[in-house]
Coordinates of C-alpha atoms and ligand atoms in Angstrom, one line a residue:
X1 CA 57.6 49.9 144.9
X2 CA 55.8 52.5 147.0
X3 CA 55.8 56.3 146.7
X4 CA 59.4 56.4 148.1
X5 CA 62.4 54.8 146.4
X6 CA 66.0 55.4 145.5
X7 CA 64.6 57.7 142.7
X8 CA 63.5 60.0 145.6
X9 CA 67.2 60.6 146.3
X10 CA 67.8 61.5 142.7
X11 CA 64.9 63.9 142.6
X12 CA 66.0 65.4 145.9
X13 CA 69.5 66.0 144.5
X14 CA 67.9 67.7 141.5
X15 CA 65.7 69.9 143.7
X16 CA 68.8 71.1 145.7
X17 CA 70.6 71.7 142.4
X18 CA 67.7 73.9 141.2
X19 CA 67.7 75.7 144.5
X20 CA 71.4 76.7 143.9
X21 CA 73.0 74.4 146.5
X22 CA 76.7 73.9 145.7
X23 CA 77.0 70.2 146.3
X24 CA 73.5 68.8 145.9
X25 CA 74.5 65.1 145.8
X26 CA 76.7 65.3 148.9
X27 CA 74.0 67.2 150.8
X28 CA 71.3 64.8 149.8
X29 CA 73.4 61.9 151.1
X30 CA 74.2 63.7 154.3
X31 CA 70.6 64.5 155.1
X32 CA 69.4 61.1 154.2
X33 CA 72.0 59.5 156.4
X34 CA 71.0 61.7 159.3
X35 CA 67.4 60.4 159.0
X36 CA 68.6 56.8 158.5
X37 CA 71.2 56.8 161.3
X38 CA 73.7 55.0 159.2
X39 CA 75.9 55.4 156.1
X40 CA 74.0 55.0 152.8
X41 CA 76.8 53.0 151.1
X42 CA 76.0 50.0 153.3
X43 CA 72.6 49.7 151.5
X44 CA 71.8 48.3 148.1
X45 CA 69.0 49.7 145.9
X46 CA 66.4 47.1 147.1
X47 CA 67.2 47.9 150.8
X48 CA 66.7 51.6 150.0
X49 CA 63.4 50.9 148.4
X50 CA 62.1 49.2 151.6
X51 CA 63.0 51.9 154.0
X52 CA 59.9 52.9 156.1
X53 CA 57.8 55.8 155.0
X54 CA 58.4 57.8 158.2
X55 CA 62.1 58.0 157.4
X56 CA 61.3 59.3 154.0
X57 CA 58.9 61.9 155.4
X58 CA 61.6 63.2 157.8
X59 CA 64.0 63.3 154.9
X60 CA 61.5 65.3 152.8
X61 CA 61.3 67.8 155.7
X62 CA 65.1 68.2 155.8
X63 CA 65.3 68.6 152.0
X64 CA 62.7 71.4 152.2
X65 CA 64.9 73.2 154.7
X66 CA 68.0 72.7 152.5
X67 CA 66.1 74.0 149.5
X68 CA 65.6 77.2 151.5
X69 CA 69.4 77.2 151.8
X70 CA 69.6 76.3 155.5
X71 CA 73.1 74.9 156.0
X72 CA 73.3 71.2 156.8
X73 CA 74.8 71.9 160.2
X74 CA 71.9 74.1 161.1
X75 CA 69.4 71.4 160.0
X76 CA 71.0 68.6 161.9
X77 CA 72.2 70.9 164.8
X78 CA 75.7 69.4 164.7
X79 CA 79.1 70.6 163.4
X80 CA 82.5 69.0 163.5
X81 CA 85.5 70.9 164.7
X82 CA 88.9 69.5 165.5
X83 CA 87.4 66.0 165.5
X84 CA 84.6 66.7 167.9
X85 CA 80.9 67.3 167.2
X86 CA 79.4 70.5 168.5
X87 CA 75.8 71.4 169.1
X88 CA 74.9 74.4 166.9
X89 CA 71.8 76.4 166.1
X90 CA 71.0 79.6 164.2
X91 CA 72.1 81.7 167.2
X92 CA 75.8 80.7 166.9
X93 CA 78.2 80.7 164.0
X94 CA 79.0 77.2 162.7
X95 CA 82.6 76.4 163.5
X96 CA 84.7 76.7 160.3
X97 CA 87.6 74.4 159.3
X98 CA 89.9 77.4 158.7
X99 CA 89.5 78.4 162.4
X100 CA 91.3 75.1 163.3
X101 CA 94.6 76.8 162.5
X102 CA 94.2 78.9 165.7
X103 CA 94.0 75.7 167.7
X104 CA 97.1 74.3 166.1
X105 CA 99.0 77.5 167.0
X106 CA 97.6 77.7 170.5
X107 CA 98.6 74.1 171.2
X108 CA 102.2 74.7 170.1
X109 CA 103.0 76.2 173.5
X110 CA 102.0 75.6 177.1
X111 CA 99.5 77.9 178.7
X112 CA 97.5 78.0 182.0
X113 CA 94.6 80.4 182.1
X114 CA 93.2 81.5 178.7
X115 CA 90.4 83.6 177.4
X116 CA 88.2 82.8 174.3
X117 CA 86.9 86.3 173.3
X118 CA 83.7 85.9 171.3
X119 CA 83.1 82.2 172.3
X120 CA 80.1 81.5 170.0
X121 CA 79.5 77.8 170.0
X122 CA 82.4 77.2 172.3
X123 CA 84.4 75.4 169.7
X124 CA 87.7 77.1 170.6
X125 CA 87.2 77.0 174.4
X126 CA 86.1 73.4 174.5
X127 CA 88.9 72.2 172.1
X128 CA 91.6 73.9 174.1
X129 CA 90.3 72.6 177.4
X130 CA 90.0 69.1 176.0
X131 CA 93.5 69.1 174.5
X132 CA 95.2 70.8 177.5
X133 CA 93.9 69.1 180.6
X134 CA 95.8 71.4 182.9
X135 CA 94.4 74.6 181.4
X136 CA 91.6 76.8 182.7
X137 CA 89.4 78.8 180.3
X138 CA 87.1 81.8 180.3
X139 CA 84.7 82.1 177.4
X140 CA 83.0 85.5 176.8
X141 CA 80.5 86.7 174.3
X142 CA 78.1 89.7 174.0
X143 CA 75.3 87.3 173.0
X144 CA 73.6 85.5 175.8
X145 CA 72.4 82.9 173.2
X146 CA 76.1 82.0 172.5
X147 CA 76.8 81.7 176.2
X148 CA 73.9 79.2 176.4
X149 CA 75.1 77.1 173.4
X150 CA 78.7 77.2 174.6
X151 CA 77.4 75.9 178.0
X152 CA 75.7 73.0 176.2
X153 CA 78.9 72.0 174.5
X154 CA 80.9 72.4 177.7
X155 CA 78.5 70.0 179.4
X156 CA 78.7 67.6 176.5
X157 CA 82.4 67.2 176.9
X158 CA 82.4 67.2 180.8
X159 CA 84.5 70.4 181.1
X160 CA 82.4 72.4 183.4
X161 CA 84.9 72.4 186.3
X162 CA 87.7 74.0 184.3
X163 CA 85.9 77.0 182.8
X164 CA 83.7 80.0 183.2
X165 CA 81.3 81.7 180.7
X166 CA 80.7 85.4 180.9
X167 CA 78.4 87.7 178.9
X168 CA 80.6 90.6 178.1
X169 CA 81.1 93.3 175.5
X170 CA 84.7 92.4 174.7
X171 CA 86.6 93.1 177.9
X172 CA 83.8 94.9 179.8
X173 CA 83.2 92.1 182.3
X174 CA 86.7 90.5 182.3
X175 CA 88.7 91.1 185.4
X176 CA 91.7 88.8 185.4
X177 CA 94.8 88.1 183.3
X178 CA 95.6 85.4 180.8
X179 CA 98.6 83.5 179.3
X180 CA 96.6 83.2 176.1
X181 CA 93.8 85.2 174.5
X182 CA 92.3 83.6 171.5
X183 CA 89.7 85.2 169.3
X184 CA 87.8 84.9 166.0
X185 CA 86.0 88.2 166.0
X186 CA 83.4 89.5 163.4
X187 CA 85.4 90.9 160.5
X188 CA 83.1 91.1 157.5
X189 CA 82.4 94.7 156.3
X190 CA 78.9 96.0 155.8
X191 CA 79.5 95.9 152.0
X192 CA 81.0 92.4 152.0
X193 CA 78.1 91.1 154.1
X194 CA 75.5 92.0 151.4
X195 CA 77.4 89.7 148.9
X196 CA 77.4 86.6 151.1
X197 CA 75.6 83.4 150.1
X198 CA 72.1 82.8 151.5
X199 CA 73.3 80.1 153.8
X200 CA 75.3 82.7 155.7
X201 CA 73.1 85.8 155.4
X202 CA 69.9 84.1 156.4
X203 CA 71.0 81.4 158.8
X204 CA 74.1 82.6 160.6
X205 CA 73.8 85.3 163.4
X206 CA 74.7 88.7 161.9
X207 CA 76.5 89.8 165.1
X208 CA 79.0 86.9 164.6
X209 CA 80.0 88.1 161.2
X210 CA 79.7 91.9 160.9
X211 CA 79.5 95.0 163.0
X212 CA 78.2 96.7 159.9
X213 CA 81.4 98.7 159.7
X214 CA 84.6 98.5 157.6
X215 CA 85.4 95.0 159.0
X216 CA 88.1 96.3 161.3
X217 CA 86.1 97.7 164.3
X218 CA 86.5 94.5 166.3
X219 CA 90.3 94.7 165.9
X220 CA 90.3 98.3 167.0
X221 CA 88.3 97.5 170.1
X222 CA 90.3 94.4 171.0
X223 CA 93.6 96.2 170.3
X224 CA 92.7 99.1 172.6
X225 CA 92.5 96.9 175.7
X226 CA 94.0 93.5 175.1
X227 CA 97.4 94.2 176.6
X228 CA 96.0 94.9 180.1
X229 CA 94.6 91.4 180.1
X230 CA 97.7 89.5 179.0
X231 CA 100.4 88.2 181.4
X232 CA 104.0 88.9 180.6
X233 CA 105.0 86.7 177.7
X234 CA 101.3 86.0 177.0
X235 CA 100.0 85.5 173.5
X236 CA 97.1 86.9 171.5
X237 CA 96.0 84.6 168.6
X238 CA 93.5 86.3 166.4
X239 CA 91.7 85.3 163.2
X240 CA 91.7 87.8 160.4
X241 CA 89.5 88.3 157.4
X242 CA 90.7 87.8 153.8
X243 CA 92.7 90.8 152.6
X244 CA 92.8 92.5 156.0
X245 CA 96.3 91.5 156.9
X246 CA 98.0 94.9 156.5
X247 CA 95.2 96.8 158.1
X248 CA 95.0 94.6 161.2
X249 CA 98.8 94.6 161.5
X250 CA 98.7 98.4 161.5
X251 CA 96.0 98.5 164.2
X252 CA 98.1 96.3 166.5
X253 CA 101.3 98.3 165.8
X254 CA 99.8 100.9 168.2
X255 CA 99.8 98.4 171.1
X256 CA 102.8 97.2 173.1
X257 CA 102.4 93.7 171.6
X258 CA 104.8 92.4 169.0
X259 CA 103.8 90.5 166.0
X260 CA 105.4 87.0 166.3
X261 CA 103.8 84.9 163.6
X262 CA 101.4 84.9 160.6
X263 CA 99.4 81.7 160.2
X264 CA 98.2 80.6 156.8
X265 CA 95.0 78.7 156.3
X266 CA 94.5 75.6 154.2
X267 CA 94.6 77.7 151.1
X268 CA 97.9 79.4 152.1
X269 CA 96.1 82.8 152.9
X270 CA 97.1 84.5 156.2
X271 CA 94.2 83.5 158.5
X272 CA 95.5 84.4 161.9
X273 CA 98.1 86.6 163.6
X274 CA 100.0 85.8 166.7
X275 CA 101.1 88.7 169.0
X276 CA 103.2 88.5 172.2
X277 CA 103.3 90.8 175.2
X278 CA 107.0 91.2 175.8
Ligands
LIG1 C1 83.1 84.9 164.2 S1 82.2 84.5 165.6 C2 83.3 83.3 166.4 C3 82.6 82.3 167.2 C4 83.6 81.1 167.6 N1 84.6 81.6 168.5 C5 84.2 80.5 166.4 O1 85.4 80.6 166.1 O2 83.4 79.7 165.7 C6 82.4 86.0 166.6 C7 81.7 85.9 167.9 O3 82.0 87.2 168.6 C8 80.8 87.6 169.3 N2 80.8 89.1 169.4 C9 80.4 90.0 168.5 N3 80.5 91.2 169.1 C10 81.0 91.1 170.3 C11 81.4 91.9 171.4 N4 81.2 93.3 171.3 N5 81.9 91.4 172.5 C12 82.0 90.1 172.7 N6 81.7 89.2 171.7 C13 81.2 89.7 170.6 C14 79.7 87.1 168.4 O4 78.5 86.9 169.2 C15 80.2 85.7 167.9 O5 79.9 84.7 168.8

């Protein structure tokens, strides 16, 4: 047996545990499989012990990153959303499973032209375009890096002809109307941000999470203009932060949109609100 063996996997798990990683065994397996290019369960102990040293060295590099609490998706530059794998890096928020409830709601009705406000990685824009082949989408973001990454994902899924990306401070560069506006805006307050786990604070872009405010400023900005950009009968589907339901509802009461639906996430907590322009 050489320097590397199945024991290396055990010690990697222990190192991640010591570093405070929540699921060290799962993460060790994921990182090892990403170096190996196949699932680990297909190998027995002897086969693991004969894996070439260069694979173990790459694995060691990835474990070091995870020890620093870099999220797996940022290490392997891929994150699953609605059954598709998206390119991600530290400039975009990793798509979250809870955000999939916005997709489910959006797909429950027909729409033509739509806007993804704060496009990030492009996970909402790409998914809606892929699931609704007759739709046309605009994706906007204040961050040029997000526009770049969203562009990579649009190319990946061959959707370039049915969308446009715009660098824009909310609606500043938007000049048409939509059947649907979908948005997962930054909604973490300045105080909440300080309490987030290292994976988020050090490796997710701050601008995707917080405006360093009370966690409601995005909603105020969006609410002040959104109606102008919705067609008659158009919908706004917007993600909300934990515990912000009443405050966000109150902000939108000042618009001419009517609250139509409250969407729970996988834990039963209201995760998105649906408004309609009547
Ligand atoms: C929570 S992330 C959502 C990203 C992606 N839509 C998703 O669901 O994974 C919020 C996004 O809003 C963008 N953003 C923040 N402030 C903005 C602004 N003033 N105008 C437009 N986009 C903004 C951020 O750059 C970030 O990409």
